[in-house]
Short mmCIF file of N, CA and C in Angstrom, two decimals:
data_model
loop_
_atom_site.label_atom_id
_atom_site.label_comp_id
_atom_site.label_asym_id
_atom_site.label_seq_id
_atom_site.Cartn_x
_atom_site.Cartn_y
_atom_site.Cartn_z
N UNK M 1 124.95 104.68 164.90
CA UNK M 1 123.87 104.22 164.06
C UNK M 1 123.48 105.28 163.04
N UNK M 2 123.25 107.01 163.32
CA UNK M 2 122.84 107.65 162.57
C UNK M 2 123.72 107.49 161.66
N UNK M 3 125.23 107.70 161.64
CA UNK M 3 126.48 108.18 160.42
C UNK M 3 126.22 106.78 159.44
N UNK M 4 125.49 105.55 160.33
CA UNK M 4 125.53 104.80 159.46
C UNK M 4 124.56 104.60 158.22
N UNK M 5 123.25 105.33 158.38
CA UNK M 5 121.98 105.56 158.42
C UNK M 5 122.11 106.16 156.57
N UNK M 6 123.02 107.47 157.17
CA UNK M 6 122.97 108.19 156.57
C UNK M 6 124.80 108.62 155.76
N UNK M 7 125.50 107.91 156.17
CA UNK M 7 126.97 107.55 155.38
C UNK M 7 127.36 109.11 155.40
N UNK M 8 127.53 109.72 156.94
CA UNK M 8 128.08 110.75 156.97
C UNK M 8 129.60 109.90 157.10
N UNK M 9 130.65 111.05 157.28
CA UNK M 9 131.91 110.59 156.87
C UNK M 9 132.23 110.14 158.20
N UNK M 10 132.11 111.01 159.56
CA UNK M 10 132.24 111.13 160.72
C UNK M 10 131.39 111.91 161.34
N UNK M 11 131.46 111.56 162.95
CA UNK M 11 130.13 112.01 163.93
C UNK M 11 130.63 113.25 164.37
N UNK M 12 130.17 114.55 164.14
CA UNK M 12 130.46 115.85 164.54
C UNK M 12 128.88 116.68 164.99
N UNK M 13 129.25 117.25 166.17
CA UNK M 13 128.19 118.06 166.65
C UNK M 13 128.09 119.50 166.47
N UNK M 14 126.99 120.27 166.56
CA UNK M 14 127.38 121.96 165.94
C UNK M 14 128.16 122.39 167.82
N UNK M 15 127.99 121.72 168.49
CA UNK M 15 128.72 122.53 170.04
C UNK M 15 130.30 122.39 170.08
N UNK M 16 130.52 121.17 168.80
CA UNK M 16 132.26 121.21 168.70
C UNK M 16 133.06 122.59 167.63
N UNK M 17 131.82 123.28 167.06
CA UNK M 17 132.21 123.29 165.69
C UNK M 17 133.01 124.64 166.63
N UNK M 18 133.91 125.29 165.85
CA UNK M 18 135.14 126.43 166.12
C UNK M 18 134.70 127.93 165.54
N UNK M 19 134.23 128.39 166.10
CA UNK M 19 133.15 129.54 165.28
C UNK M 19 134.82 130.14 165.25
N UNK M 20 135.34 130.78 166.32
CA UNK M 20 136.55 131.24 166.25
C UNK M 20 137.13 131.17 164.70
N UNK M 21 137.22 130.20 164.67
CA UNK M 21 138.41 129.55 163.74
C UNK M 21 137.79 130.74 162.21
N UNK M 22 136.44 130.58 162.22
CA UNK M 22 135.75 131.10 161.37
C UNK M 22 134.36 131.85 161.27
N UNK M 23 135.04 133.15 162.07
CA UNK M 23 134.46 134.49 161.85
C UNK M 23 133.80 135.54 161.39
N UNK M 24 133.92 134.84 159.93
CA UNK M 24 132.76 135.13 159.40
C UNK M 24 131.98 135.03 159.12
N UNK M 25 131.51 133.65 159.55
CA UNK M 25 130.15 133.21 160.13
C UNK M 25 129.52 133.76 160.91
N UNK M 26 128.26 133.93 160.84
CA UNK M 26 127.26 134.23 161.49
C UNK M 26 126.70 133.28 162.67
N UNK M 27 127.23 133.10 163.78
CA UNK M 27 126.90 132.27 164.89
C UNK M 27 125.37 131.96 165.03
N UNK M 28 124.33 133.00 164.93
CA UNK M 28 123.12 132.73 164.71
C UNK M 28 122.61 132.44 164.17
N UNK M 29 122.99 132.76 162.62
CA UNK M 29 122.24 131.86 161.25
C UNK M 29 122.47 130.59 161.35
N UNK M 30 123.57 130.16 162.09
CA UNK M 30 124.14 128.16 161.84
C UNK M 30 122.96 127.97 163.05
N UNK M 31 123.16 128.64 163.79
CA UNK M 31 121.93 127.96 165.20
C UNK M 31 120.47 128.20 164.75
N UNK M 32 120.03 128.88 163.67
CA UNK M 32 118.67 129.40 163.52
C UNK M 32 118.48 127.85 162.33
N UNK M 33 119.57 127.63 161.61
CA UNK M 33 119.58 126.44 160.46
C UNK M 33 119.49 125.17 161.70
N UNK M 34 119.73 124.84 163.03
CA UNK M 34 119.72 124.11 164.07
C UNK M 34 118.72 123.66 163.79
N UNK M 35 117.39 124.78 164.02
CA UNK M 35 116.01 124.44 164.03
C UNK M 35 115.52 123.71 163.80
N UNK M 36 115.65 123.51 162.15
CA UNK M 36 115.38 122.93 160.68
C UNK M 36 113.75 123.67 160.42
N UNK M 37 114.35 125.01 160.46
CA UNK M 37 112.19 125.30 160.44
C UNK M 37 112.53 125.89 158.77
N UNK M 38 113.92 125.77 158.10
CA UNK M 38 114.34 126.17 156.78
C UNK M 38 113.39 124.76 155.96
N UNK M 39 113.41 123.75 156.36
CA UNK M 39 113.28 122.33 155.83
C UNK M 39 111.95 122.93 156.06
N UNK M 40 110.66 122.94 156.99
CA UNK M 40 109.15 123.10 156.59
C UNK M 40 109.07 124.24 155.85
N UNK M 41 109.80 124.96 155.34
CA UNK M 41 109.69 125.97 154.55
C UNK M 41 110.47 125.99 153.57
N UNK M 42 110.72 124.86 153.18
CA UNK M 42 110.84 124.17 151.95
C UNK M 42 111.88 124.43 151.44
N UNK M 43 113.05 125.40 151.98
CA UNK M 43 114.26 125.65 151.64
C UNK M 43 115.63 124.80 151.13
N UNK M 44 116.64 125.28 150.94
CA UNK M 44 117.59 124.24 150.48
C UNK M 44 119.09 124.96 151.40
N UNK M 45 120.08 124.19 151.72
CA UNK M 45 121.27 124.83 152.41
C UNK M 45 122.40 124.55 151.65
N UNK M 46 123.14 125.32 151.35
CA UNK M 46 124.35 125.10 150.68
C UNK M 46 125.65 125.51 151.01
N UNK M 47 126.39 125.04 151.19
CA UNK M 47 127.59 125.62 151.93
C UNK M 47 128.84 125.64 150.97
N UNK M 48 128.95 126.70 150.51
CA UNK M 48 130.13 127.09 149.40
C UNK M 48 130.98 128.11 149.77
N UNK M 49 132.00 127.08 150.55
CA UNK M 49 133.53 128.22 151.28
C UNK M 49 134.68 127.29 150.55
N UNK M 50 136.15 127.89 151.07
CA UNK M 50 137.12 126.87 150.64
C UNK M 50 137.59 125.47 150.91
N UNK M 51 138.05 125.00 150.68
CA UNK M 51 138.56 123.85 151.32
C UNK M 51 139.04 123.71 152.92
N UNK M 52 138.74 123.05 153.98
CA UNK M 52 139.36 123.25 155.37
C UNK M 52 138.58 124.29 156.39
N UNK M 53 136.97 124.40 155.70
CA UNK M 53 136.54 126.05 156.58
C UNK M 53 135.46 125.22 157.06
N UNK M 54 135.24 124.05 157.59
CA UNK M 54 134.32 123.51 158.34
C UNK M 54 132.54 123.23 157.65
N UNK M 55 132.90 122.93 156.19
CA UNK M 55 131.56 122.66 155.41
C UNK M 55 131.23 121.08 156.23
N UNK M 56 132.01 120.39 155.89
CA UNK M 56 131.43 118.97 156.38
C UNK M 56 131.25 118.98 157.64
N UNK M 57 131.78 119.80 158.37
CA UNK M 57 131.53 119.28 160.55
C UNK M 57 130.07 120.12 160.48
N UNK M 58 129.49 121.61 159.44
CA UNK M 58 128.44 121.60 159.75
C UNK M 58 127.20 121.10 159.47
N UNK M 59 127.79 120.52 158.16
CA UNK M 59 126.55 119.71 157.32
C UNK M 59 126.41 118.43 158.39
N UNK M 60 127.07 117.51 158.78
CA UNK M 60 126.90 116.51 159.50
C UNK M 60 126.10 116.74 160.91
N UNK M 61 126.67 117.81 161.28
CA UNK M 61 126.10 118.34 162.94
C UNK M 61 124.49 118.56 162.50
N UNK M 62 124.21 119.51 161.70
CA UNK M 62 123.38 119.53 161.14
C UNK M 62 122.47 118.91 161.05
N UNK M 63 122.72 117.97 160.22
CA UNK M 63 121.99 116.68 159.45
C UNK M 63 121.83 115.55 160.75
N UNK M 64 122.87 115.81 162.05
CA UNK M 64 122.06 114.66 162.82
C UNK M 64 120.98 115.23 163.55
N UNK M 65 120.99 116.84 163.91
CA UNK M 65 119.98 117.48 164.16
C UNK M 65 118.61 117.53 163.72
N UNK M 66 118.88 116.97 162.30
CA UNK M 66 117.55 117.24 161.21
C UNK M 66 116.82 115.91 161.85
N UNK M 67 118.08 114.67 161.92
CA UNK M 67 117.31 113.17 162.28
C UNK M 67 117.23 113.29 163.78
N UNK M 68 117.80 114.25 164.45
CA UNK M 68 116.95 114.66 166.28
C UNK M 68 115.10 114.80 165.59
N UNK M 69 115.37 115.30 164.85
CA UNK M 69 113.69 116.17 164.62
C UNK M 69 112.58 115.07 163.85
N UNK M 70 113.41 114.06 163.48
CA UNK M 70 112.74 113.03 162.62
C UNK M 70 112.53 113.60 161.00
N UNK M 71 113.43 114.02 161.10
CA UNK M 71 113.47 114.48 159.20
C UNK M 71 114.48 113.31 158.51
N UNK M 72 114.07 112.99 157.85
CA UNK M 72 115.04 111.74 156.88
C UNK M 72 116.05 112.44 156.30
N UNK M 73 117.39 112.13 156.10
CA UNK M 73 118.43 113.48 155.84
C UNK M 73 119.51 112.09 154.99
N UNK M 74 119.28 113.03 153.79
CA UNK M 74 121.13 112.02 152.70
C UNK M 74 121.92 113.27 152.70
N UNK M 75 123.17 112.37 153.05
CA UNK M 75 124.03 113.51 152.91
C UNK M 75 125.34 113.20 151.56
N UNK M 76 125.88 114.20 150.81
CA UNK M 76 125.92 114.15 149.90
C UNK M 76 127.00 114.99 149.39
N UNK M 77 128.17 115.09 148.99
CA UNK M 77 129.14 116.04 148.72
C UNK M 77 128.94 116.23 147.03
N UNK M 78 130.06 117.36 146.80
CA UNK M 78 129.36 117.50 145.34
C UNK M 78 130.18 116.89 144.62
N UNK M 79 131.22 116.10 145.28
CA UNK M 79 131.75 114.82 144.12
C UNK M 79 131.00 113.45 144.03
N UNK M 80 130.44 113.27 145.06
CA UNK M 80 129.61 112.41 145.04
C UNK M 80 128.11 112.65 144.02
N UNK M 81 127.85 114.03 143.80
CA UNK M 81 126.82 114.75 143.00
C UNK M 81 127.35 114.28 141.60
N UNK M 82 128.37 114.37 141.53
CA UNK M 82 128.89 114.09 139.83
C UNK M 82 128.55 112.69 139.40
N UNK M 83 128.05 111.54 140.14
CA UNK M 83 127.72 110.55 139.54
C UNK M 83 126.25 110.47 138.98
N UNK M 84 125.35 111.27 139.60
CA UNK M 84 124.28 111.68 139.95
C UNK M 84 123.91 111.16 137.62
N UNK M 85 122.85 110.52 137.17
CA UNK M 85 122.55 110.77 136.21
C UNK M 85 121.89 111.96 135.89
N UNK M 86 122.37 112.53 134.92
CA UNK M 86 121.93 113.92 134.37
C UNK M 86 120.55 113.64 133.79
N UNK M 87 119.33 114.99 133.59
CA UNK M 87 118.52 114.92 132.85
C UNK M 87 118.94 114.99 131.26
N UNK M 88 117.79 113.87 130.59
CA UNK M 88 118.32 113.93 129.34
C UNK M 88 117.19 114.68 128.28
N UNK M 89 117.43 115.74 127.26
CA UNK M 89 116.41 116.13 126.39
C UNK M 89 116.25 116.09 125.11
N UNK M 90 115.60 116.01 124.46
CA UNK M 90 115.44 115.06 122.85
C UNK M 90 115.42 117.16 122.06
N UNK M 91 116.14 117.44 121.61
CA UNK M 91 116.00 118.38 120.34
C UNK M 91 115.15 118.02 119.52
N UNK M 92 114.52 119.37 118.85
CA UNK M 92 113.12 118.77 118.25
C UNK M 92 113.06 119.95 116.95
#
């Protein structure tokens, strides 16, 4: 129901995710972002690695965490951002 909610791609949890795999992550910052105490403090998360380094299994794990907490959560890739209408401004 949530993936449907919220048109994640697939259902992934942060206890599957492969810290191994990727090391240079900070194991505690992804569990401290668990919280969501970034969201009452009005923050924003962005995840900018390469292709194949586990952006989407954490944004999703994530984001069903946020809707554990009752936070309303869209999830959103940045090709999907490109349809997004731009602001428009009148030269003067």
């Amino acid at each position: 129901m949530w993936s449907k909610l919220t048109q994640f791609p697939f259902v992934r949890e942060l206890d599957g995710f492969d810290f191994e795999a990727q090391p240079s992550l900070d194991r505690g910052q992804i569990r401290e972002l668990a919280t969501c105490r970034w969201i009452a403090h009005g923050d924003t998360v962005l995840f900018l690695w390469p292709p194949g380094t586990g952006k989407t299994h954490l944004a999703v794990s994530l984001g069903r965490e946020e809707i554990r907490q009752n936070y309303n959560v869209q999830f959103v890739t940045a090709a999907m951002s490109q349809c997004w209408p731009r602001p428009t401004t009148t030269a003067r």
